[in-house]
GROMACS .gro file of C-alpha atoms in nm:
model
  277
    1UNK     CA    1  -0.022   0.032  -0.003
    2UNK     CA    2   0.111   0.357  -0.061
    3UNK     CA    3   0.165   0.629   0.191
    4UNK     CA    4  -0.147   0.850   0.237
    5UNK     CA    5  -0.247   1.170   0.389
    6UNK     CA    6  -0.606   1.149   0.553
    7UNK     CA    7  -0.768   1.483   0.705
    8UNK     CA    8  -0.974   1.489   0.979
    9UNK     CA    9  -1.201   1.769   1.083
   10UNK     CA   10  -1.428   1.814   1.405
   11UNK     CA   11  -1.633   2.045   1.385
   12UNK     CA   12  -1.653   2.165   1.748
   13UNK     CA   13  -1.351   2.041   1.857
   14UNK     CA   14  -1.356   1.734   1.999
   15UNK     CA   15  -1.219   1.444   1.912
   16UNK     CA   16  -1.534   1.169   2.023
   17UNK     CA   17  -1.803   1.412   1.853
   18UNK     CA   18  -1.885   1.444   1.516
   19UNK     CA   19  -1.568   1.410   1.302
   20UNK     CA   20  -1.494   1.419   0.877
   21UNK     CA   21  -1.252   1.239   0.759
   22UNK     CA   22  -1.145   1.245   0.385
   23UNK     CA   23  -0.821   1.209   0.152
   24UNK     CA   24  -0.853   1.538  -0.002
   25UNK     CA   25  -0.745   1.427  -0.352
   26UNK     CA   26  -1.086   1.183  -0.338
   27UNK     CA   27  -1.451   1.286  -0.377
   28UNK     CA   28  -1.544   1.061  -0.082
   29UNK     CA   29  -1.625   1.249   0.247
   30UNK     CA   30  -1.678   1.032   0.581
   31UNK     CA   31  -1.903   1.237   0.825
   32UNK     CA   32  -1.920   1.034   1.167
   33UNK     CA   33  -2.210   1.170   1.424
   34UNK     CA   34  -2.205   1.036   1.744
   35UNK     CA   35  -2.625   0.918   1.842
   36UNK     CA   36  -2.643   1.151   2.065
   37UNK     CA   37  -2.501   1.434   1.822
   38UNK     CA   38  -2.765   1.426   1.539
   39UNK     CA   39  -2.940   1.739   1.585
   40UNK     CA   40  -2.609   1.908   1.592
   41UNK     CA   41  -2.493   1.796   1.290
   42UNK     CA   42  -2.877   1.845   1.112
   43UNK     CA   43  -2.661   2.248   1.021
   44UNK     CA   44  -2.434   2.002   0.827
   45UNK     CA   45  -2.625   2.035   0.441
   46UNK     CA   46  -2.419   1.808   0.311
   47UNK     CA   47  -2.611   1.535   0.478
   48UNK     CA   48  -2.927   1.641   0.273
   49UNK     CA   49  -2.796   1.499   0.007
   50UNK     CA   50  -2.765   1.158  -0.132
   51UNK     CA   51  -2.547   0.859   0.007
   52UNK     CA   52  -2.462   0.595   0.167
   53UNK     CA   53  -2.466   0.525   0.562
   54UNK     CA   54  -2.360   0.286   0.804
   55UNK     CA   55  -2.540   0.232   1.196
   56UNK     CA   56  -2.252   0.101   1.440
   57UNK     CA   57  -2.372  -0.114   1.745
   58UNK     CA   58  -2.259  -0.363   2.004
   59UNK     CA   59  -2.442  -0.642   2.164
   60UNK     CA   60  -2.493  -0.799   2.463
   61UNK     CA   61  -2.587  -1.128   2.290
   62UNK     CA   62  -2.328  -1.131   1.982
   63UNK     CA   63  -1.972  -1.183   1.994
   64UNK     CA   64  -1.927  -0.915   1.705
   65UNK     CA   65  -2.005  -0.590   1.640
   66UNK     CA   66  -2.328  -0.496   1.465
   67UNK     CA   67  -2.382  -0.261   1.137
   68UNK     CA   68  -2.669  -0.180   0.941
   69UNK     CA   69  -2.596  -0.037   0.569
   70UNK     CA   70  -2.821   0.151   0.365
   71UNK     CA   71  -2.864   0.498   0.119
   72UNK     CA   72  -3.103   0.793   0.129
   73UNK     CA   73  -3.167   1.070  -0.080
   74UNK     CA   74  -3.168   1.267   0.244
   75UNK     CA   75  -2.962   1.127   0.425
   76UNK     CA   76  -2.980   1.326   0.787
   77UNK     CA   77  -3.363   1.296   0.722
   78UNK     CA   78  -3.313   0.885   0.673
   79UNK     CA   79  -3.083   0.909   0.993
   80UNK     CA   80  -3.397   1.080   1.204
   81UNK     CA   81  -3.608   0.801   1.127
   82UNK     CA   82  -3.342   0.556   1.228
   83UNK     CA   83  -3.323   0.731   1.595
   84UNK     CA   84  -3.688   0.659   1.662
   85UNK     CA   85  -3.702   0.305   1.516
   86UNK     CA   86  -3.368   0.133   1.551
   87UNK     CA   87  -3.221   0.115   1.886
   88UNK     CA   88  -2.943  -0.068   1.832
   89UNK     CA   89  -2.689   0.158   1.712
   90UNK     CA   90  -2.497   0.420   1.858
   91UNK     CA   91  -2.262   0.592   1.560
   92UNK     CA   92  -2.389   0.654   1.189
   93UNK     CA   93  -2.130   0.691   0.961
   94UNK     CA   94  -2.214   0.864   0.582
   95UNK     CA   95  -2.086   0.870   0.288
   96UNK     CA   96  -2.110   1.133   0.054
   97UNK     CA   97  -1.975   1.297  -0.244
   98UNK     CA   98  -1.758   1.673  -0.194
   99UNK     CA   99  -1.868   1.728  -0.520
  100UNK     CA  100  -2.261   1.649  -0.484
  101UNK     CA  101  -2.201   1.354  -0.824
  102UNK     CA  102  -2.349   1.082  -0.685
  103UNK     CA  103  -2.638   0.990  -0.804
  104UNK     CA  104  -2.972   0.733  -0.714
  105UNK     CA  105  -2.801   0.476  -0.918
  106UNK     CA  106  -2.478   0.514  -0.766
  107UNK     CA  107  -2.573   0.492  -0.343
  108UNK     CA  108  -2.822   0.202  -0.448
  109UNK     CA  109  -2.478   0.040  -0.652
  110UNK     CA  110  -2.262   0.131  -0.353
  111UNK     CA  111  -2.532  -0.001  -0.040
  112UNK     CA  112  -2.560  -0.364  -0.199
  113UNK     CA  113  -2.168  -0.369  -0.338
  114UNK     CA  114  -2.109  -0.274   0.038
  115UNK     CA  115  -2.333  -0.557   0.177
  116UNK     CA  116  -2.223  -0.784  -0.014
  117UNK     CA  117  -1.882  -0.751   0.150
  118UNK     CA  118  -1.917  -0.701   0.462
  119UNK     CA  119  -2.118  -0.979   0.459
  120UNK     CA  120  -1.850  -1.192   0.309
  121UNK     CA  121  -1.537  -1.076   0.507
  122UNK     CA  122  -1.763  -1.133   0.813
  123UNK     CA  123  -1.586  -0.902   1.074
  124UNK     CA  124  -1.982  -0.718   1.146
  125UNK     CA  125  -2.287  -0.871   1.173
  126UNK     CA  126  -2.532  -0.728   0.860
  127UNK     CA  127  -2.836  -0.671   1.023
  128UNK     CA  128  -3.024  -0.533   0.730
  129UNK     CA  129  -3.333  -0.762   0.719
  130UNK     CA  130  -3.308  -0.687   0.337
  131UNK     CA  131  -3.102  -0.784   0.060
  132UNK     CA  132  -3.001  -0.436  -0.117
  133UNK     CA  133  -3.121  -0.487  -0.499
  134UNK     CA  134  -2.869  -0.386  -0.727
  135UNK     CA  135  -2.921  -0.116  -0.934
  136UNK     CA  136  -2.751  -0.081  -1.354
  137UNK     CA  137  -2.490   0.157  -1.416
  138UNK     CA  138  -2.241   0.159  -1.668
  139UNK     CA  139  -1.940  -0.070  -1.664
  140UNK     CA  140  -1.770   0.339  -1.674
  141UNK     CA  141  -1.962   0.435  -1.353
  142UNK     CA  142  -1.851   0.088  -1.185
  143UNK     CA  143  -1.498   0.121  -1.219
  144UNK     CA  144  -1.455   0.527  -1.071
  145UNK     CA  145  -1.690   0.348  -0.753
  146UNK     CA  146  -1.450   0.112  -0.705
  147UNK     CA  147  -1.202   0.335  -0.717
  148UNK     CA  148  -1.427   0.535  -0.383
  149UNK     CA  149  -1.458   0.211  -0.239
  150UNK     CA  150  -1.070   0.178  -0.171
  151UNK     CA  151  -1.129   0.517  -0.039
  152UNK     CA  152  -1.415   0.453   0.213
  153UNK     CA  153  -1.262   0.151   0.273
  154UNK     CA  154  -0.914   0.335   0.407
  155UNK     CA  155  -1.123   0.625   0.547
  156UNK     CA  156  -1.376   0.389   0.768
  157UNK     CA  157  -1.029   0.215   0.888
  158UNK     CA  158  -0.904   0.507   1.007
  159UNK     CA  159  -1.255   0.598   1.219
  160UNK     CA  160  -1.214   0.314   1.386
  161UNK     CA  161  -1.488   0.062   1.193
  162UNK     CA  162  -1.271  -0.149   0.908
  163UNK     CA  163  -1.558  -0.324   0.820
  164UNK     CA  164  -1.397  -0.431   0.511
  165UNK     CA  165  -1.079  -0.523   0.605
  166UNK     CA  166  -0.937  -0.851   0.561
  167UNK     CA  167  -0.864  -1.061   0.820
  168UNK     CA  168  -0.484  -1.153   0.638
  169UNK     CA  169  -0.334  -1.497   0.790
  170UNK     CA  170   0.063  -1.506   0.798
  171UNK     CA  171   0.330  -1.679   0.685
  172UNK     CA  172   0.406  -1.983   0.858
  173UNK     CA  173   0.657  -1.880   1.100
  174UNK     CA  174   0.465  -1.614   1.243
  175UNK     CA  175   0.157  -1.874   1.311
  176UNK     CA  176   0.120  -1.935   1.688
  177UNK     CA  177  -0.081  -2.244   1.815
  178UNK     CA  178  -0.353  -2.295   2.163
  179UNK     CA  179  -0.352  -2.616   2.280
  180UNK     CA  180  -0.504  -2.867   2.525
  181UNK     CA  181  -0.758  -3.123   2.602
  182UNK     CA  182  -0.949  -3.194   2.274
  183UNK     CA  183  -0.847  -2.851   2.167
  184UNK     CA  184  -0.597  -2.732   1.934
  185UNK     CA  185  -0.649  -2.346   1.749
  186UNK     CA  186  -0.426  -2.132   1.507
  187UNK     CA  187  -0.379  -1.781   1.496
  188UNK     CA  188  -0.138  -1.500   1.441
  189UNK     CA  189  -0.043  -1.196   1.699
  190UNK     CA  190  -0.182  -0.857   1.499
  191UNK     CA  191  -0.235  -0.460   1.548
  192UNK     CA  192  -0.587  -0.565   1.685
  193UNK     CA  193  -0.566  -0.821   1.830
  194UNK     CA  194  -0.474  -1.237   1.874
  195UNK     CA  195  -0.644  -1.397   1.532
  196UNK     CA  196  -0.786  -1.705   1.572
  197UNK     CA  197  -0.759  -1.942   1.229
  198UNK     CA  198  -1.057  -2.078   1.080
  199UNK     CA  199  -1.155  -2.443   1.195
  200UNK     CA  200  -0.953  -2.385   1.453
  201UNK     CA  201  -1.070  -2.644   1.712
  202UNK     CA  202  -1.181  -2.569   2.138
  203UNK     CA  203  -1.314  -2.818   2.375
  204UNK     CA  204  -1.709  -2.763   2.445
  205UNK     CA  205  -1.656  -2.834   2.834
  206UNK     CA  206  -1.570  -2.522   3.062
  207UNK     CA  207  -1.338  -2.567   3.408
  208UNK     CA  208  -1.577  -2.533   3.707
  209UNK     CA  209  -1.324  -2.186   3.821
  210UNK     CA  210  -1.352  -2.113   3.442
  211UNK     CA  211  -1.605  -1.794   3.577
  212UNK     CA  212  -1.886  -1.590   3.426
  213UNK     CA  213  -1.647  -1.407   3.159
  214UNK     CA  214  -1.501  -1.670   3.009
  215UNK     CA  215  -1.877  -1.842   2.996
  216UNK     CA  216  -2.023  -1.533   2.836
  217UNK     CA  217  -1.742  -1.502   2.580
  218UNK     CA  218  -1.797  -1.855   2.474
  219UNK     CA  219  -2.145  -1.819   2.451
  220UNK     CA  220  -2.158  -1.458   2.235
  221UNK     CA  221  -1.917  -1.622   2.017
  222UNK     CA  222  -2.187  -1.941   1.990
  223UNK     CA  223  -2.482  -1.691   1.917
  224UNK     CA  224  -2.290  -1.490   1.586
  225UNK     CA  225  -2.252  -1.838   1.427
  226UNK     CA  226  -1.858  -1.809   1.497
  227UNK     CA  227  -1.824  -2.130   1.722
  228UNK     CA  228  -2.017  -2.396   1.590
  229UNK     CA  229  -2.040  -2.793   1.828
  230UNK     CA  230  -1.926  -3.095   1.581
  231UNK     CA  231  -1.934  -3.374   1.807
  232UNK     CA  232  -1.742  -3.308   2.097
  233UNK     CA  233  -1.592  -3.029   2.046
  234UNK     CA  234  -1.644  -2.711   1.910
  235UNK     CA  235  -1.505  -2.599   1.556
  236UNK     CA  236  -1.407  -2.180   1.423
  237UNK     CA  237  -1.687  -2.085   1.184
  238UNK     CA  238  -1.457  -1.803   1.016
  239UNK     CA  239  -1.174  -1.590   1.152
  240UNK     CA  240  -1.217  -1.405   1.491
  241UNK     CA  241  -1.032  -1.127   1.614
  242UNK     CA  242  -0.988  -1.166   2.004
  243UNK     CA  243  -0.906  -0.812   2.172
  244UNK     CA  244  -0.633  -0.951   2.354
  245UNK     CA  245  -0.411  -1.337   2.379
  246UNK     CA  246  -0.633  -1.414   2.660
  247UNK     CA  247  -0.955  -1.373   2.572
  248UNK     CA  248  -0.832  -1.588   2.270
  249UNK     CA  249  -0.624  -1.837   2.503
  250UNK     CA  250  -0.969  -1.858   2.769
  251UNK     CA  251  -1.265  -1.901   2.428
  252UNK     CA  252  -0.977  -2.214   2.338
  253UNK     CA  253  -0.956  -2.375   2.600
  254UNK     CA  254  -1.208  -2.348   2.835
  255UNK     CA  255  -1.117  -2.170   3.139
  256UNK     CA  256  -0.939  -1.876   3.246
  257UNK     CA  257  -0.553  -1.863   3.052
  258UNK     CA  258  -0.283  -1.640   3.036
  259UNK     CA  259  -0.257  -1.605   2.635
  260UNK     CA  260   0.084  -1.476   2.685
  261UNK     CA  261   0.208  -1.828   2.786
  262UNK     CA  262  -0.086  -2.029   2.656
  263UNK     CA  263  -0.047  -1.962   2.254
  264UNK     CA  264   0.336  -2.096   2.067
  265UNK     CA  265   0.511  -2.103   1.770
  266UNK     CA  266   0.609  -2.372   1.606
  267UNK     CA  267   0.903  -2.365   1.828
  268UNK     CA  268   0.727  -2.412   2.150
  269UNK     CA  269   0.877  -1.989   2.234
  270UNK     CA  270   0.535  -1.827   2.426
  271UNK     CA  271   0.384  -1.523   2.251
  272UNK     CA  272   0.561  -1.347   2.601
  273UNK     CA  273   0.903  -1.497   2.448
  274UNK     CA  274   0.821  -1.352   2.117
  275UNK     CA  275   0.724  -1.057   2.171
  276UNK     CA  276   0.743  -0.865   2.568
  277UNK     CA  277   1.109  -1.017   2.610
   0.00000   0.00000   0.00000
């Protein structure tokens, strides 16, 4: 990837409030709006134009964060409707064109593409009840929108929502293993946390000292379909990023665990030895 300069503007000076992100040479602009700042966002004229938007939130029952993807001719009006009708979200991110060049066909196409891509990557649970329809646009328009997509992908990640970022697997020399009883999991330590790979195996039975935290964590993984029981083990159905090595080890082993010593490379070196000593 090439180096990039991203501009983030804070309209009211607060990094926790409304944020506007753009790559100055590109036409796509993202506006992040905390739900409690929706009224303050009403003064922004660009929100009254055609755009695509994401509603981000969390669930007490699910392991993955939630996202709803939509489009509107007046995004501010649509967000106000969602403020009354949808309870799960706490942040909205709106994608608009700095040159007002997006049309209804453009945003309908992007909505469909974003939905398909988010489902394919699987970092977030997409909660749209209806699959967005794909609008017909010309081949040249598709090429332009795919260029815009790369900008949107980068800006979303910069704002803290890596919706379209793949979870890349490491080279063999970087793979870590966590095992015990029936469990045998492989993964890697990344900038975002410990990634447990798809097809990794976790213990079904939890120890008597596992505690509520470990049980709740594993229940969320089961509720989200990340873990599925097959005979006497749980199997990871997709790569999953845990925020800490210990959370990853606890999910795999079914007990409280120190991930810095449970995860080891092929030579038996612990993650602690590899990264902290």
